[in-house]
C-alpha positions as MATLAB code, in Angstrom:
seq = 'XXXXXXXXXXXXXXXXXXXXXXXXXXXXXXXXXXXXXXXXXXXXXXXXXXXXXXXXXXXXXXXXXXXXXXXXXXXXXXXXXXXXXXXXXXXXXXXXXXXXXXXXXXXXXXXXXXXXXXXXXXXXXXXXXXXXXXXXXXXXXXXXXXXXXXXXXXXXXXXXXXXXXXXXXXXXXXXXXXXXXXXXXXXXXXXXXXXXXXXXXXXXXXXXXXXXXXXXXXXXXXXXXXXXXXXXXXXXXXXXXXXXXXXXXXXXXXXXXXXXXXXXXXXXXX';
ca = [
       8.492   18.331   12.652;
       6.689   18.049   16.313;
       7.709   15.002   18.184;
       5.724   11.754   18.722;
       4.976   11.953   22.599;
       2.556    9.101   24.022;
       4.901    6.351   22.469;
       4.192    3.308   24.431;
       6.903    0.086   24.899;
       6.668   -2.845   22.845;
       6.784   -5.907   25.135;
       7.149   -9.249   24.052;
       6.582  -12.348   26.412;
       7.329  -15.970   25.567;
       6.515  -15.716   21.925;
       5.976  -18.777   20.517;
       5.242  -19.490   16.649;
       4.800  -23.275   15.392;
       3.929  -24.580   11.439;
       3.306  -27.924   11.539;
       5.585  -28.947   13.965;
       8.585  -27.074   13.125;
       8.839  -24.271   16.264;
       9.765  -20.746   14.278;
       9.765  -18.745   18.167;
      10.876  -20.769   20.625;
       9.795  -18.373   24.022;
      11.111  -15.121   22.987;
      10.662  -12.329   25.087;
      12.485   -8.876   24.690;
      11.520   -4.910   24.903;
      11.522   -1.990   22.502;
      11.599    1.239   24.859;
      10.260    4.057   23.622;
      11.532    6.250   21.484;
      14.554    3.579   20.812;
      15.715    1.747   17.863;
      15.819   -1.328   18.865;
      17.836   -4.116   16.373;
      16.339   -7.840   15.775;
      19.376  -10.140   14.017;
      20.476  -13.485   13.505;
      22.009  -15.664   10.661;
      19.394  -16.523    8.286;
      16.712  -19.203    9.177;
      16.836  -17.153   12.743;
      13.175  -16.579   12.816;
      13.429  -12.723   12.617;
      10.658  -12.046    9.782;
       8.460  -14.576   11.700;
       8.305  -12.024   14.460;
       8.384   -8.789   12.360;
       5.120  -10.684   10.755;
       3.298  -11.600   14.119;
       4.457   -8.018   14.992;
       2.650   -6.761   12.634;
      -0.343   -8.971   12.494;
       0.464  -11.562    9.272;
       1.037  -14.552   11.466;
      -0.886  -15.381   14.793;
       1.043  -16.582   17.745;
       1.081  -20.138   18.853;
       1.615  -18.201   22.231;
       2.827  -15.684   24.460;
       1.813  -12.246   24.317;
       2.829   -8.911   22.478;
       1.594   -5.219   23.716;
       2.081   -2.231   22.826;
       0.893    0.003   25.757;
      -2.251   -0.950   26.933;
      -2.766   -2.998   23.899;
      -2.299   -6.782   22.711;
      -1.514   -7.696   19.470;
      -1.485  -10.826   19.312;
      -4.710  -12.064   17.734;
      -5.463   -8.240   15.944;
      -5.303   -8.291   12.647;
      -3.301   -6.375   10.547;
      -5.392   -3.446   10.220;
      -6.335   -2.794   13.535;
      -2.483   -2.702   14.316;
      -1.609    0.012   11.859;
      -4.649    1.931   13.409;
      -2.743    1.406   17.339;
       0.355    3.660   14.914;
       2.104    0.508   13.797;
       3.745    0.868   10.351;
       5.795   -1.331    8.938;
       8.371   -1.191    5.525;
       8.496   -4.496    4.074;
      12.093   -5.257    2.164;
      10.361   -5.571   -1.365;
       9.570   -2.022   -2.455;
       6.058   -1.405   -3.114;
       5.503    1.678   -4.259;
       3.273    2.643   -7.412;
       6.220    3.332  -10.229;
       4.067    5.821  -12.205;
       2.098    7.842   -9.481;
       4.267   10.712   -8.534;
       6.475   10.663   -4.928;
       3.769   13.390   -3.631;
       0.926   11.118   -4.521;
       3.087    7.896   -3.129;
       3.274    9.257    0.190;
       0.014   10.607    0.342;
      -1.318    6.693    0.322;
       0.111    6.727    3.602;
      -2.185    9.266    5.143;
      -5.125    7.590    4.128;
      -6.099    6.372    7.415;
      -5.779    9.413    8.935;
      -8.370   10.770    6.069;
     -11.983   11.666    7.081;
     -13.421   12.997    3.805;
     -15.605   10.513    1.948;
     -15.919    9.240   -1.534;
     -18.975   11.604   -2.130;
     -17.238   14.533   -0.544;
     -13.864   14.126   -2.407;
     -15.906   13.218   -5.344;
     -18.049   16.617   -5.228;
     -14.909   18.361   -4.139;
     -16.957   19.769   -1.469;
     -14.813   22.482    0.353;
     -13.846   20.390    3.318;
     -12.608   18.045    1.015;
     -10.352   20.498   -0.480;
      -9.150   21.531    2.939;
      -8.268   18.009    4.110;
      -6.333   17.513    0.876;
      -4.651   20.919    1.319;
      -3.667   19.961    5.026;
      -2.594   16.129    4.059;
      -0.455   17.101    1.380;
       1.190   20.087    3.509;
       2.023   17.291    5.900;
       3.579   14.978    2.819;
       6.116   18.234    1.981;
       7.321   18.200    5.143;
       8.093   14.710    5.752;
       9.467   14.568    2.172;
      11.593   17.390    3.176;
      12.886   15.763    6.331;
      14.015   12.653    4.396;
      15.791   14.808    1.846;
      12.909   13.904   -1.046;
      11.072   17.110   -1.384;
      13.253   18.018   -4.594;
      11.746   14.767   -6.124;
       8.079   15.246   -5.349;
       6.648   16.004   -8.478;
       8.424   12.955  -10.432;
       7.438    8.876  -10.743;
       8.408    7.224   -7.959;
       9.873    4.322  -10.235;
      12.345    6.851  -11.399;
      13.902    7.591   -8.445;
      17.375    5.486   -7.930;
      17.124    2.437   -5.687;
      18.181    4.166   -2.752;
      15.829    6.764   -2.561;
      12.806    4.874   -3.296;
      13.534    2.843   -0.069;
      13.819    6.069    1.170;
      10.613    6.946   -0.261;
       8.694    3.620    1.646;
       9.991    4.844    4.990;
       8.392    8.640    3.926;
       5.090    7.239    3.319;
       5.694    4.645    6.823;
       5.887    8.493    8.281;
       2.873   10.130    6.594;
       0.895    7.306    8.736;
       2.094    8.986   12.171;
       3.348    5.806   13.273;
       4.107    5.541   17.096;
       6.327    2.447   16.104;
       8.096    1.726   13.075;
       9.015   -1.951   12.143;
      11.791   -1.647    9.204;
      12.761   -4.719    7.573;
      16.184   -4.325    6.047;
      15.762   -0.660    5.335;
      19.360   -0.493    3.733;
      19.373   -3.802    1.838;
      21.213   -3.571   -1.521;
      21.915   -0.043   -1.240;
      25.495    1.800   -2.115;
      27.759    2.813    1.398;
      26.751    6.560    0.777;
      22.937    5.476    0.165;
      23.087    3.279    3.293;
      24.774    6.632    5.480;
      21.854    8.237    4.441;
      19.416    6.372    5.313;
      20.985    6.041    8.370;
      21.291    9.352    9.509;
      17.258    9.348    8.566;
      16.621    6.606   10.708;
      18.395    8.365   13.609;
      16.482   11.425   12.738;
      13.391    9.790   13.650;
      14.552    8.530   16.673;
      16.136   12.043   18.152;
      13.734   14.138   16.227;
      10.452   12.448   16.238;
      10.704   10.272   19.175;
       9.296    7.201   17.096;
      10.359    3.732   17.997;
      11.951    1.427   15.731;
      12.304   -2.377   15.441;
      14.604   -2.948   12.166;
      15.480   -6.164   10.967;
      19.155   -5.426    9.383;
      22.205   -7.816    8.494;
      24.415   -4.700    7.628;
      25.998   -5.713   11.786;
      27.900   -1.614   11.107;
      24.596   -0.296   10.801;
      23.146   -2.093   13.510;
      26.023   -1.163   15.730;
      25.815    2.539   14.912;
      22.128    2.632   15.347;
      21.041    0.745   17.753;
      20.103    1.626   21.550;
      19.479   -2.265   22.040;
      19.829   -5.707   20.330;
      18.160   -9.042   20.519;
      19.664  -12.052   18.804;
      17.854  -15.217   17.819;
      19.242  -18.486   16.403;
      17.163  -20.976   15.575;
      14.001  -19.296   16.967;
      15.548  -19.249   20.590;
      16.691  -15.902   22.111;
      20.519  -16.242   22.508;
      21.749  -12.391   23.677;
      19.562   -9.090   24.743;
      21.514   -5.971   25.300;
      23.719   -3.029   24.897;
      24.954   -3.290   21.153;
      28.664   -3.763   22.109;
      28.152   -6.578   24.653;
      26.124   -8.367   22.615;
      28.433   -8.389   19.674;
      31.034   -9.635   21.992;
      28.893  -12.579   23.672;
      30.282  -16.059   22.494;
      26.757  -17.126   21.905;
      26.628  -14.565   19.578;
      30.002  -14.960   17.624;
      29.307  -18.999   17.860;
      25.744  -18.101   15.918;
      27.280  -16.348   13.009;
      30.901  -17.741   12.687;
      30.052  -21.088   13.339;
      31.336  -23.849   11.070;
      28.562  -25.882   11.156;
      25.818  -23.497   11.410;
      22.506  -24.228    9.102;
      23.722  -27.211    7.521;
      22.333  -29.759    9.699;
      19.112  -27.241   10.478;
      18.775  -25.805    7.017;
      19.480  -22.071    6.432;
      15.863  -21.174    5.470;
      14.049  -22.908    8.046;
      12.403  -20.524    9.595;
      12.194  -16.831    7.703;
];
């Protein structure tokens, strides 16, 4: 598969997120660099999906500002994002249980299609070719995520693991120059989750895609990631180099801490 090459940085500057006077993001600012995987954790109640959603345009910021290149986010909606390359894999699988994998991931393409209704419709030739082309481009993601033997069968047959597998296959049929992955190996066996590792660092070193995961698996994150930013409590408490931030005593307080979410409340703000 042909590398991604005009992957841009994701910066984030004093991100702030408030709901009725309970602050979610507290000033966070951190950077993805391209063609990274970059690791967002914290206990729960941390504020992590709070900034995969303004990330990806289902909250609007209170403040600060988030770009990715030349672009700011903040303020886009959600579609308009996923046009910039943006894809994100939510930790609920969604995927349609009785279309076929093939015809899974080829929902993922379709804002890269140009045919219209009355074309596809008429099956005018250049309809024909388009679907020819799109579904070329589904075998050989499928194939790079180890799916292509499972093409031609419901996706709501495939075992747990490789329907998650099967959401970050159709994530890739969009082209994404940035891939926000929300617990991608949540629930999954150990050989399911070394798996989907090894995928995930495929599309790093092969693809040169950027990736902001959300993952409480910490021998995951500290396999995968090139860099890791820690929030408690909406405030940034570590940025850096996976070992040194496992070893920061802000860090160890956060999640070994005695005391931790029961005068705050656990939930408070994911």
């Amino acid at each position: 598969m042909t590398p991604t090459t005009d992957v841009p940085p994701l910066q984030v500057r004093e991100l702030t997120v408030r709901f009725a006077g309970l602050t979610a993001l507290d000033a966070v600012s951190f950077t993805a660099r391209p063609g990274t995987v970059h690791a967002l954790i914290g206990p729960n109640g941390a504020g992590k999906s709070t900034c995969f959603n303004v990330l990806s345009g289902v909250y609007r910021a209170t403040g600060g500002s988030v770009r990715f290149g030349e672009h700011e986010l903040t303020g886009m909606p959600a579609h308009r994002i996923a046009d910039l390359g943006v894809a994100r894999i939510f930790q609920n699988l969604a995927l349609p249980p009785l279309a076929t994998v093939e015809d899974s991931l080829l929902l993922g393409r379709h804002r890269l299609t140009r045919t219209g209704f009355l074309a596809a419709g008429l099956r005018l030739p250049s309809a024909a070719r388009e679907d020819r082309r799109h579904r070329a481009r589904v075998r050989e993601i499928a194939e790079f995520v180890g799916l292509a033997p499972y093409l031609d069968r419901p996706a709501g047959s495939l075992p747990y693991g490789q329907r998650k597998l099967a959401e970050l296959a159709r994530a890739l049929c969009m082209e994404p120059r940035l891939l926000l992955l929300d617990e991608p190996v949540a629930g999954m066996t150990a050989d399911e989750r070394r798996r989907t590792s090894a995928v995930i660092a495929g599309v790093r070193d092969s693809l040169g895609i950027s990736i902001v995961l959300v993952e409480h698996d910490m021998g995951v994150v500290m396999r995968l990631a090139d860099a890791v930013t820690v929030l408690d409590f909406g405030r940034l408490i570590a940025d850096g180099a996976p070992g040194d931030v496992q070893s920061d005593p802000a860090v160890v307080r956060a999640y070994l801490g005695e005391n931790h979410g029961q005068n705050h409340g656990e939930e408070g703000t994911e």
